[in-house]
Amino acid sequence: MSHRKFSAPRHGHVGFLPKKRAARHRGKVKSFPKDDPTKPIHLTAFMGYKAGMTHILREVDKPGSKMNKKEVVEAVTILETPPLVIVGIIGYIETPRGLRTFKTVFAEHLSEDCRRRFYKNWYKAKRKAFTKYAKKWQDELGQKDIEKDLNKMKKYCSVIRVVAHTQMKLLRKRQKKAHIMEIQVNGGTVVEKVDWAKEHLEKQVPISSVFSQDEMIDVIGVTKGKGFKGVTSRWHCKKLPRKTHKGLRKVACIGAWHPSRVKYTVARAGQKGYHHRTELNKKVYRIATGIHTKDGKVIKNNAATEYDLTDKNITPMGGFPHYGEVRNDYIMFKGCCMGPKKRVITLRKVSLRCCSGKVLIMGFFL
């Protein structure tokens, strides 16, 4: 009878099973923050593109700590966040089995990068998406239908969400197809939410209207793909001794003779990376505007602090590696986030506040 010489904790977290490729490329918001009607109307999520990482030097303001009034260097992530465009309104009603879509209203004009999302092959397609629907906005009967749907939303719905898409033309990347997502509208009454959403149809929403500096946010996305990996890389199992027959990057015993099946908890080779993950409570250090013109002058100074004597742009010399230049609005938050460069990342208002938020930033230097 075989036995192991020493017992040890298991390798790898079973809570993240199954370790398979994510079904979607864009991070999905599984649950939006709880609505509070007393607060003003606001969106609860946004989308950005990972440009890369840099570091900042900041002064710690934490009375009682040994680090208080001292300078620390911290790693930060830069996400490029061009304004989103709102193109639809969706109303949800509550049922015994959860939320159900009740009515959907789309805008009259949808941009090309938005309509590309509804096709697998744009250049071979007839590009007829939403052409009939757009005619609704032009005649009286159609407008009455739209008003009827909006009034029904105001009467019956408990949750209002808007359909928003990214602007790929502003990014100057290879991809032309926009990323589309539903974003929940929180704050105010349902009537006010529907009116707000209707006012903002076809309009741009900047990131500064959703998040603010020193706020905590959640980051949702899909991790870097690593392909098919063995147990040593995938589960971090211990390598077997050097003289082991038929390889040593293996699991020595994958289970007892009976039951004559391999348990799901046993480490096996397979897919590593490209998993959907949510990271909670990231501190926003800065939300800055992109390169813009003011009084006939091109302003690139979007990374300087009050301590800087010269103008600074967030893009390093030669651009961010494997990304390029950040020309649009960007958000900077503490630490790292999932995914490679150019990956679309979903940002969400915090749903679980697990830190006191006592850490205030006095100032930082790039």
mmCIF file of C-alpha atoms in Angstrom:
data_model
loop_
_atom_site.group_PDB
_atom_site.id
_atom_site.type_symbol
_atom_site.label_atom_id
_atom_site.label_comp_id
_atom_site.label_asym_id
_atom_site.label_seq_id
_atom_site.Cartn_x
_atom_site.Cartn_y
_atom_site.Cartn_z
ATOM 1 C CA MET A 1 0.000 0.000 0.000
ATOM 2 C CA SER A 2 1.441 3.356 -1.007
ATOM 3 C CA HIS A 3 1.327 6.447 1.156
ATOM 4 C CA ARG A 4 2.835 9.887 1.142
ATOM 5 C CA LYS A 5 5.735 10.700 3.429
ATOM 6 C CA PHE A 6 4.517 14.197 4.467
ATOM 7 C CA SER A 7 1.117 15.840 4.320
ATOM 8 C CA ALA A 8 0.871 19.300 2.733
ATOM 9 C CA PRO A 9 -1.807 21.796 1.813
ATOM 10 C CA ARG A 10 -3.313 21.399 -1.651
ATOM 11 C CA HIS A 11 -1.904 23.307 -4.608
ATOM 12 C CA GLY A 12 -4.172 25.815 -6.337
ATOM 13 C CA HIS A 13 -7.574 27.245 -5.429
ATOM 14 C CA VAL A 14 -10.546 24.988 -6.253
ATOM 15 C CA GLY A 15 -12.864 28.010 -6.001
ATOM 16 C CA PHE A 16 -11.705 29.204 -9.428
ATOM 17 C CA LEU A 17 -12.653 25.991 -11.248
ATOM 18 C CA PRO A 18 -13.298 25.345 -14.107
ATOM 19 C CA LYS A 19 -10.025 26.787 -15.409
ATOM 20 C CA LYS A 20 -11.187 27.188 -18.986
ATOM 21 C CA ARG A 21 -11.074 29.976 -21.572
ATOM 22 C CA ALA A 22 -13.464 32.835 -20.853
ATOM 23 C CA ALA A 23 -16.663 32.845 -22.901
ATOM 24 C CA ARG A 24 -16.402 36.597 -23.522
ATOM 25 C CA HIS A 25 -13.478 38.881 -24.319
ATOM 26 C CA ARG A 26 -14.874 41.923 -22.477
ATOM 27 C CA GLY A 27 -15.242 41.756 -18.702
ATOM 28 C CA LYS A 28 -18.883 41.301 -17.667
ATOM 29 C CA VAL A 29 -20.398 43.131 -14.708
ATOM 30 C CA LYS A 30 -22.085 40.262 -12.854
ATOM 31 C CA SER A 31 -23.746 42.597 -10.342
ATOM 32 C CA PHE A 32 -24.148 46.362 -10.261
ATOM 33 C CA PRO A 33 -23.950 48.401 -7.017
ATOM 34 C CA LYS A 34 -27.118 48.778 -4.964
ATOM 35 C CA ASP A 35 -29.305 51.692 -6.037
ATOM 36 C CA ASP A 36 -29.838 54.666 -3.711
ATOM 37 C CA PRO A 37 -32.690 56.990 -4.876
ATOM 38 C CA THR A 38 -31.465 59.817 -2.608
ATOM 39 C CA LYS A 39 -28.261 60.269 -4.659
ATOM 40 C CA PRO A 40 -28.092 62.186 -7.979
ATOM 41 C CA ILE A 41 -28.377 60.175 -11.214
ATOM 42 C CA HIS A 42 -25.097 58.570 -12.263
ATOM 43 C CA LEU A 43 -23.710 55.688 -14.313
ATOM 44 C CA THR A 44 -22.163 52.782 -12.424
ATOM 45 C CA ALA A 45 -19.603 51.473 -14.934
ATOM 46 C CA PHE A 46 -17.263 52.449 -17.764
ATOM 47 C CA MET A 47 -14.898 50.853 -20.296
ATOM 48 C CA GLY A 48 -11.246 51.564 -20.994
ATOM 49 C CA TYR A 49 -8.226 50.086 -22.780
ATOM 50 C CA LYS A 50 -5.080 49.026 -20.948
ATOM 51 C CA ALA A 51 -2.135 51.151 -22.094
ATOM 52 C CA GLY A 52 0.457 49.944 -19.602
ATOM 53 C CA MET A 53 2.014 50.698 -16.233
ATOM 54 C CA THR A 54 4.230 53.400 -14.773
ATOM 55 C CA HIS A 55 5.087 54.564 -11.259
ATOM 56 C CA ILE A 56 4.469 57.605 -9.087
ATOM 57 C CA LEU A 57 6.208 59.146 -6.105
ATOM 58 C CA ARG A 58 3.787 60.276 -3.415
ATOM 59 C CA GLU A 59 3.795 61.534 0.138
ATOM 60 C CA VAL A 60 1.981 59.290 2.616
ATOM 61 C CA ASP A 61 -0.580 60.983 4.837
ATOM 62 C CA LYS A 62 -1.265 58.329 7.463
ATOM 63 C CA PRO A 63 -0.940 59.707 11.026
ATOM 64 C CA GLY A 64 0.351 57.099 13.452
ATOM 65 C CA SER A 65 2.168 55.126 10.771
ATOM 66 C CA LYS A 66 5.959 55.025 10.430
ATOM 67 C CA MET A 67 5.487 55.925 6.769
ATOM 68 C CA ASN A 68 3.627 59.152 7.611
ATOM 69 C CA LYS A 69 5.034 62.253 5.831
ATOM 70 C CA LYS A 70 7.485 60.034 3.915
ATOM 71 C CA GLU A 71 7.720 59.526 0.180
ATOM 72 C CA VAL A 72 6.836 56.164 -1.392
ATOM 73 C CA VAL A 73 7.097 54.918 -4.967
ATOM 74 C CA GLU A 74 4.022 53.024 -6.158
ATOM 75 C CA ALA A 75 3.158 51.168 -9.346
ATOM 76 C CA VAL A 76 0.111 52.478 -11.230
ATOM 77 C CA THR A 77 -1.863 51.315 -14.266
ATOM 78 C CA ILE A 78 -2.918 53.639 -17.094
ATOM 79 C CA LEU A 79 -6.181 52.935 -18.936
ATOM 80 C CA GLU A 80 -7.111 55.026 -21.957
ATOM 81 C CA THR A 81 -10.797 55.913 -21.639
ATOM 82 C CA PRO A 82 -12.312 57.815 -24.583
ATOM 83 C CA PRO A 83 -15.895 59.008 -23.890
ATOM 84 C CA LEU A 84 -18.643 56.373 -24.266
ATOM 85 C CA VAL A 85 -21.663 57.023 -26.508
ATOM 86 C CA ILE A 86 -25.139 56.122 -25.183
ATOM 87 C CA VAL A 87 -27.276 54.505 -27.885
ATOM 88 C CA GLY A 88 -30.095 52.731 -26.048
ATOM 89 C CA ILE A 89 -32.278 52.391 -22.957
ATOM 90 C CA ILE A 90 -33.380 49.082 -21.434
ATOM 91 C CA GLY A 91 -36.012 48.750 -18.705
ATOM 92 C CA TYR A 92 -36.149 45.740 -16.388
ATOM 93 C CA ILE A 93 -39.047 44.478 -14.287
ATOM 94 C CA GLU A 94 -38.735 42.268 -11.226
ATOM 95 C CA THR A 95 -40.104 38.726 -11.460
ATOM 96 C CA PRO A 96 -39.986 35.819 -8.975
ATOM 97 C CA ARG A 97 -37.021 34.491 -10.987
ATOM 98 C CA GLY A 98 -35.069 37.772 -11.000
ATOM 99 C CA LEU A 99 -34.941 40.678 -13.448
ATOM 100 C CA ARG A 100 -36.487 40.456 -16.926
ATOM 101 C CA THR A 101 -36.107 42.880 -19.839
ATOM 102 C CA PHE A 102 -39.380 44.710 -20.382
ATOM 103 C CA LYS A 103 -38.811 47.372 -23.057
ATOM 104 C CA THR A 104 -35.839 48.499 -25.150
ATOM 105 C CA VAL A 105 -35.487 51.813 -26.996
ATOM 106 C CA PHE A 106 -32.564 52.561 -29.319
ATOM 107 C CA ALA A 107 -31.332 55.910 -30.635
ATOM 108 C CA GLU A 108 -32.035 57.133 -34.166
ATOM 109 C CA HIS A 109 -28.400 57.289 -35.332
ATOM 110 C CA LEU A 110 -25.886 54.539 -34.546
ATOM 111 C CA SER A 111 -22.278 55.073 -35.604
ATOM 112 C CA GLU A 112 -20.495 52.644 -37.911
ATOM 113 C CA ASP A 113 -18.221 51.239 -35.193
ATOM 114 C CA CYS A 114 -21.320 50.431 -33.120
ATOM 115 C CA ARG A 115 -23.149 48.725 -36.012
ATOM 116 C CA ARG A 116 -20.031 46.667 -36.819
ATOM 117 C CA ARG A 117 -20.608 44.860 -33.510
ATOM 118 C CA PHE A 118 -23.831 43.317 -34.911
ATOM 119 C CA TYR A 119 -21.998 41.667 -37.829
ATOM 120 C CA LYS A 120 -19.459 38.883 -38.060
ATOM 121 C CA ASN A 121 -18.211 40.051 -41.459
ATOM 122 C CA TRP A 122 -18.788 43.775 -42.092
ATOM 123 C CA TYR A 123 -17.388 44.103 -45.629
ATOM 124 C CA LYS A 124 -19.537 41.241 -47.003
ATOM 125 C CA ALA A 125 -22.663 42.329 -45.118
ATOM 126 C CA LYS A 126 -25.512 44.463 -46.490
ATOM 127 C CA ARG A 127 -25.171 46.772 -43.455
ATOM 128 C CA LYS A 128 -28.921 47.081 -42.923
ATOM 129 C CA ALA A 129 -28.823 46.913 -39.101
ATOM 130 C CA PHE A 130 -31.163 49.469 -37.481
ATOM 131 C CA THR A 131 -32.183 51.073 -40.827
ATOM 132 C CA LYS A 132 -35.860 50.153 -40.348
ATOM 133 C CA TYR A 133 -35.760 51.025 -36.642
ATOM 134 C CA ALA A 134 -34.333 54.500 -37.401
ATOM 135 C CA LYS A 135 -37.448 55.283 -39.489
ATOM 136 C CA LYS A 136 -39.514 55.050 -36.297
ATOM 137 C CA TRP A 137 -37.981 58.326 -35.128
ATOM 138 C CA GLN A 138 -38.961 60.081 -38.374
ATOM 139 C CA ASP A 139 -42.743 59.548 -38.528
ATOM 140 C CA GLU A 140 -45.391 60.427 -35.938
ATOM 141 C CA LEU A 141 -46.648 56.868 -35.403
ATOM 142 C CA GLY A 142 -43.142 55.626 -34.692
ATOM 143 C CA GLN A 143 -42.460 58.452 -32.267
ATOM 144 C CA LYS A 144 -45.729 57.649 -30.471
ATOM 145 C CA ASP A 145 -44.573 54.012 -30.174
ATOM 146 C CA ILE A 146 -41.256 55.117 -28.674
ATOM 147 C CA GLU A 147 -43.002 57.476 -26.207
ATOM 148 C CA LYS A 148 -45.402 54.647 -25.291
ATOM 149 C CA ASP A 149 -42.457 52.336 -24.513
ATOM 150 C CA LEU A 150 -40.719 55.020 -22.433
ATOM 151 C CA ASN A 151 -43.926 55.707 -20.477
ATOM 152 C CA LYS A 152 -44.352 51.977 -19.823
ATOM 153 C CA MET A 153 -40.770 51.869 -18.520
ATOM 154 C CA LYS A 154 -41.554 54.755 -16.143
ATOM 155 C CA LYS A 155 -44.663 52.960 -14.894
ATOM 156 C CA TYR A 156 -43.547 49.337 -14.506
ATOM 157 C CA CYS A 157 -39.738 49.082 -14.472
ATOM 158 C CA SER A 158 -37.609 48.948 -11.336
ATOM 159 C CA VAL A 159 -34.152 48.969 -12.999
ATOM 160 C CA ILE A 160 -33.027 51.185 -15.890
ATOM 161 C CA ARG A 161 -29.855 50.501 -17.859
ATOM 162 C CA VAL A 162 -28.337 52.279 -20.850
ATOM 163 C CA VAL A 163 -26.583 50.673 -23.823
ATOM 164 C CA ALA A 164 -23.213 52.376 -24.366
ATOM 165 C CA HIS A 165 -20.359 51.733 -26.781
ATOM 166 C CA THR A 166 -16.703 52.757 -27.037
ATOM 167 C CA GLN A 167 -15.359 54.990 -29.819
ATOM 168 C CA MET A 168 -12.736 52.974 -31.679
ATOM 169 C CA LYS A 169 -12.002 55.790 -34.154
ATOM 170 C CA LEU A 170 -10.536 57.896 -31.334
ATOM 171 C CA LEU A 171 -8.148 55.127 -30.295
ATOM 172 C CA ARG A 172 -6.304 54.764 -33.625
ATOM 173 C CA LYS A 173 -5.907 51.039 -33.140
ATOM 174 C CA ARG A 174 -6.364 48.221 -35.639
ATOM 175 C CA GLN A 175 -9.804 47.198 -34.367
ATOM 176 C CA LYS A 176 -12.784 49.087 -35.771
ATOM 177 C CA LYS A 177 -15.581 47.185 -34.020
ATOM 178 C CA ALA A 178 -16.799 48.934 -30.862
ATOM 179 C CA HIS A 179 -17.322 47.213 -27.518
ATOM 180 C CA ILE A 180 -20.923 47.499 -26.298
ATOM 181 C CA MET A 181 -22.248 47.005 -22.788
ATOM 182 C CA GLU A 182 -25.248 47.691 -20.590
ATOM 183 C CA ILE A 183 -24.579 50.132 -17.770
ATOM 184 C CA GLN A 184 -26.999 50.509 -14.871
ATOM 185 C CA VAL A 185 -28.256 53.999 -14.057
ATOM 186 C CA ASN A 186 -28.387 54.563 -10.285
ATOM 187 C CA GLY A 187 -29.776 57.448 -8.205
ATOM 188 C CA GLY A 188 -33.083 59.324 -8.483
ATOM 189 C CA THR A 189 -36.524 57.885 -9.300
ATOM 190 C CA VAL A 190 -37.272 55.628 -12.278
ATOM 191 C CA VAL A 191 -39.017 58.517 -14.088
ATOM 192 C CA GLU A 192 -35.930 60.727 -13.659
ATOM 193 C CA LYS A 193 -33.663 57.889 -14.863
ATOM 194 C CA VAL A 194 -35.652 57.357 -18.073
ATOM 195 C CA ASP A 195 -35.710 61.119 -18.763
ATOM 196 C CA TRP A 196 -31.943 61.340 -18.109
ATOM 197 C CA ALA A 197 -31.251 58.385 -20.424
ATOM 198 C CA LYS A 198 -33.449 59.852 -23.199
ATOM 199 C CA GLU A 199 -31.655 63.219 -22.946
ATOM 200 C CA HIS A 200 -28.260 61.506 -23.256
ATOM 201 C CA LEU A 201 -29.086 59.353 -26.314
ATOM 202 C CA GLU A 202 -26.386 59.765 -29.003
ATOM 203 C CA LYS A 203 -24.370 61.920 -26.578
ATOM 204 C CA GLN A 204 -20.874 61.315 -25.244
ATOM 205 C CA VAL A 205 -20.258 60.549 -21.586
ATOM 206 C CA PRO A 206 -16.712 61.272 -20.317
ATOM 207 C CA ILE A 207 -15.102 59.209 -17.565
ATOM 208 C CA SER A 208 -14.879 62.286 -15.307
ATOM 209 C CA SER A 209 -18.705 62.225 -15.026
ATOM 210 C CA VAL A 210 -18.661 58.618 -13.746
ATOM 211 C CA PHE A 211 -15.592 58.385 -11.458
ATOM 212 C CA SER A 212 -13.618 60.912 -9.437
ATOM 213 C CA GLN A 213 -10.134 61.148 -7.959
ATOM 214 C CA ASP A 214 -9.430 59.223 -4.703
ATOM 215 C CA GLU A 215 -12.460 56.991 -5.353
ATOM 216 C CA MET A 216 -12.294 53.208 -4.996
ATOM 217 C CA ILE A 217 -13.292 51.211 -8.094
ATOM 218 C CA ASP A 218 -13.600 47.571 -9.137
ATOM 219 C CA VAL A 219 -11.786 46.317 -12.244
ATOM 220 C CA ILE A 220 -13.263 43.515 -14.370
ATOM 221 C CA GLY A 221 -11.573 41.823 -17.308
ATOM 222 C CA VAL A 222 -10.039 38.729 -18.859
ATOM 223 C CA THR A 223 -6.490 37.744 -17.923
ATOM 224 C CA LYS A 224 -3.552 37.179 -20.284
ATOM 225 C CA GLY A 225 -3.831 33.874 -22.145
ATOM 226 C CA LYS A 226 -0.996 31.366 -21.580
ATOM 227 C CA GLY A 227 -2.247 28.405 -23.651
ATOM 228 C CA PHE A 228 -2.149 24.696 -22.673
ATOM 229 C CA LYS A 229 0.078 24.189 -19.641
ATOM 230 C CA GLY A 230 1.160 21.276 -17.475
ATOM 231 C CA VAL A 231 0.470 20.851 -13.754
ATOM 232 C CA THR A 232 3.706 22.503 -12.545
ATOM 233 C CA SER A 233 2.894 25.782 -14.306
ATOM 234 C CA ARG A 234 -0.900 25.602 -14.005
ATOM 235 C CA TRP A 235 -1.281 24.448 -10.398
ATOM 236 C CA HIS A 236 2.247 25.086 -9.039
ATOM 237 C CA CYS A 237 2.671 21.469 -7.963
ATOM 238 C CA LYS A 238 6.064 20.343 -6.728
ATOM 239 C CA LYS A 239 8.409 18.830 -9.284
ATOM 240 C CA LEU A 240 9.248 15.166 -8.737
ATOM 241 C CA PRO A 241 12.839 13.991 -8.037
ATOM 242 C CA ARG A 242 15.383 14.088 -10.850
ATOM 243 C CA LYS A 243 15.452 10.334 -11.571
ATOM 244 C CA THR A 244 11.680 10.045 -12.070
ATOM 245 C CA HIS A 245 10.634 7.797 -14.975
ATOM 246 C CA LYS A 246 8.727 9.467 -17.867
ATOM 247 C CA GLY A 247 9.153 13.058 -16.719
ATOM 248 C CA LEU A 248 9.140 14.957 -13.458
ATOM 249 C CA ARG A 249 6.736 17.879 -14.073
ATOM 250 C CA LYS A 250 3.792 15.668 -13.128
ATOM 251 C CA VAL A 251 1.421 14.689 -10.321
ATOM 252 C CA ALA A 252 2.771 11.430 -8.855
ATOM 253 C CA CYS A 253 -0.558 9.950 -7.758
ATOM 254 C CA ILE A 254 -3.831 11.118 -9.268
ATOM 255 C CA GLY A 255 -5.971 9.146 -6.818
ATOM 256 C CA ALA A 256 -6.754 5.792 -5.211
ATOM 257 C CA TRP A 257 -7.666 2.637 -7.143
ATOM 258 C CA HIS A 258 -11.260 2.961 -5.991
ATOM 259 C CA PRO A 259 -13.405 4.947 -6.625
ATOM 260 C CA SER A 260 -12.099 4.306 -10.154
ATOM 261 C CA ARG A 261 -12.420 7.912 -11.252
ATOM 262 C CA VAL A 262 -10.167 10.946 -11.079
ATOM 263 C CA LYS A 263 -11.555 13.568 -8.678
ATOM 264 C CA TYR A 264 -12.080 17.114 -9.922
ATOM 265 C CA THR A 265 -9.810 18.432 -7.154
ATOM 266 C CA VAL A 266 -6.747 16.661 -8.589
ATOM 267 C CA ALA A 267 -4.387 18.946 -10.524
ATOM 268 C CA ARG A 268 -4.414 18.197 -14.268
ATOM 269 C CA ALA A 269 -2.859 19.787 -17.354
ATOM 270 C CA GLY A 270 -4.989 22.184 -19.421
ATOM 271 C CA GLN A 271 -5.753 25.826 -20.214
ATOM 272 C CA LYS A 272 -3.944 28.506 -18.223
ATOM 273 C CA GLY A 273 -4.872 32.185 -18.483
ATOM 274 C CA TYR A 274 -7.643 33.960 -20.427
ATOM 275 C CA HIS A 275 -9.911 33.631 -17.371
ATOM 276 C CA HIS A 276 -12.581 36.146 -16.351
ATOM 277 C CA ARG A 277 -11.586 37.938 -13.135
ATOM 278 C CA THR A 278 -12.847 40.788 -10.934
ATOM 279 C CA GLU A 279 -10.464 42.783 -8.726
ATOM 280 C CA LEU A 280 -11.993 44.852 -5.937
ATOM 281 C CA ASN A 281 -11.136 48.249 -4.461
ATOM 282 C CA LYS A 282 -8.518 49.932 -6.623
ATOM 283 C CA LYS A 283 -7.712 53.512 -5.651
ATOM 284 C CA VAL A 284 -8.082 56.093 -8.433
ATOM 285 C CA TYR A 285 -5.075 58.421 -8.368
ATOM 286 C CA ARG A 286 -5.921 60.606 -11.331
ATOM 287 C CA ILE A 287 -8.514 61.175 -14.063
ATOM 288 C CA ALA A 288 -7.078 63.442 -16.763
ATOM 289 C CA THR A 289 -8.204 64.855 -20.097
ATOM 290 C CA GLY A 290 -6.517 63.863 -23.341
ATOM 291 C CA ILE A 291 -4.642 66.009 -25.836
ATOM 292 C CA HIS A 292 -6.966 68.900 -26.772
ATOM 293 C CA THR A 293 -6.868 72.417 -28.233
ATOM 294 C CA LYS A 294 -7.653 75.516 -26.171
ATOM 295 C CA ASP A 295 -7.534 79.058 -27.595
ATOM 296 C CA GLY A 296 -5.780 77.727 -30.699
ATOM 297 C CA LYS A 297 -3.062 75.966 -28.681
ATOM 298 C CA VAL A 298 -2.550 72.196 -28.440
ATOM 299 C CA ILE A 299 -2.453 71.251 -24.752
ATOM 300 C CA LYS A 300 -0.581 68.030 -23.927
ATOM 301 C CA ASN A 301 0.061 68.791 -20.249
ATOM 302 C CA ASN A 302 -2.043 66.075 -18.620
ATOM 303 C CA ALA A 303 0.432 64.397 -16.254
ATOM 304 C CA ALA A 304 1.993 67.291 -14.343
ATOM 305 C CA THR A 305 1.377 68.022 -10.654
ATOM 306 C CA GLU A 306 1.553 71.313 -8.780
ATOM 307 C CA TYR A 307 5.201 70.510 -7.951
ATOM 308 C CA ASP A 308 6.246 70.222 -11.618
ATOM 309 C CA LEU A 309 7.981 73.145 -13.304
ATOM 310 C CA THR A 310 7.603 71.761 -16.836
ATOM 311 C CA ASP A 311 4.680 70.385 -18.832
ATOM 312 C CA LYS A 312 4.329 66.606 -18.775
ATOM 313 C CA ASN A 313 2.422 64.167 -20.937
ATOM 314 C CA ILE A 314 1.419 60.735 -19.614
ATOM 315 C CA THR A 315 2.925 58.902 -22.625
ATOM 316 C CA PRO A 316 6.580 57.950 -21.987
ATOM 317 C CA MET A 317 9.301 58.550 -24.600
ATOM 318 C CA GLY A 318 8.638 56.321 -27.572
ATOM 319 C CA GLY A 319 5.116 55.493 -26.383
ATOM 320 C CA PHE A 320 3.831 52.750 -24.093
ATOM 321 C CA PRO A 321 5.431 49.430 -25.166
ATOM 322 C CA HIS A 322 3.099 47.430 -27.450
ATOM 323 C CA TYR A 323 0.442 50.137 -27.157
ATOM 324 C CA GLY A 324 1.605 53.535 -28.431
ATOM 325 C CA GLU A 325 0.486 57.021 -27.514
ATOM 326 C CA VAL A 326 -2.325 57.890 -25.082
ATOM 327 C CA ARG A 327 -4.189 60.735 -26.807
ATOM 328 C CA ASN A 328 -7.585 60.534 -25.070
ATOM 329 C CA ASP A 329 -8.770 60.879 -21.476
ATOM 330 C CA TYR A 330 -7.141 58.378 -19.148
ATOM 331 C CA ILE A 331 -7.580 56.984 -15.662
ATOM 332 C CA MET A 332 -4.674 56.115 -13.375
ATOM 333 C CA PHE A 333 -5.200 53.728 -10.470
ATOM 334 C CA LYS A 334 -2.968 52.052 -7.926
ATOM 335 C CA GLY A 335 -1.489 48.627 -8.643
ATOM 336 C CA CYS A 336 -1.866 46.321 -11.592
ATOM 337 C CA CYS A 337 -4.841 44.907 -13.465
ATOM 338 C CA MET A 338 -5.561 41.810 -15.523
ATOM 339 C CA GLY A 339 -4.952 41.393 -19.228
ATOM 340 C CA PRO A 340 -2.303 42.327 -21.814
ATOM 341 C CA LYS A 341 -1.886 45.722 -23.494
ATOM 342 C CA LYS A 342 -4.880 46.944 -25.555
ATOM 343 C CA ARG A 343 -7.269 44.638 -23.621
ATOM 344 C CA VAL A 344 -10.694 46.163 -22.958
ATOM 345 C CA ILE A 345 -11.229 46.535 -19.198
ATOM 346 C CA THR A 346 -14.549 47.226 -17.455
ATOM 347 C CA LEU A 347 -14.474 49.643 -14.506
ATOM 348 C CA ARG A 348 -17.293 49.543 -11.954
ATOM 349 C CA LYS A 349 -18.300 51.531 -8.896
ATOM 350 C CA VAL A 350 -17.436 49.607 -5.732
ATOM 351 C CA SER A 351 -20.012 47.019 -4.726
ATOM 352 C CA LEU A 352 -18.201 45.874 -1.567
ATOM 353 C CA ARG A 353 -16.486 48.581 0.435
ATOM 354 C CA CYS A 354 -13.871 46.698 2.449
ATOM 355 C CA CYS A 355 -11.506 49.489 3.409
ATOM 356 C CA SER A 356 -12.025 52.524 5.581
ATOM 357 C CA GLY A 357 -10.710 54.938 2.971
ATOM 358 C CA LYS A 358 -8.631 56.808 5.562
ATOM 359 C CA VAL A 359 -5.625 56.977 3.231
ATOM 360 C CA LEU A 360 -5.664 60.452 1.752
ATOM 361 C CA ILE A 361 -3.208 61.502 -0.917
ATOM 362 C CA MET A 362 -1.374 64.723 -0.225
ATOM 363 C CA GLY A 363 0.312 64.869 -3.625
ATOM 364 C CA PHE A 364 2.318 62.746 -5.989
ATOM 365 C CA PHE A 365 4.996 63.272 -8.601
ATOM 366 C CA LEU A 366 5.261 61.314 -11.830
#
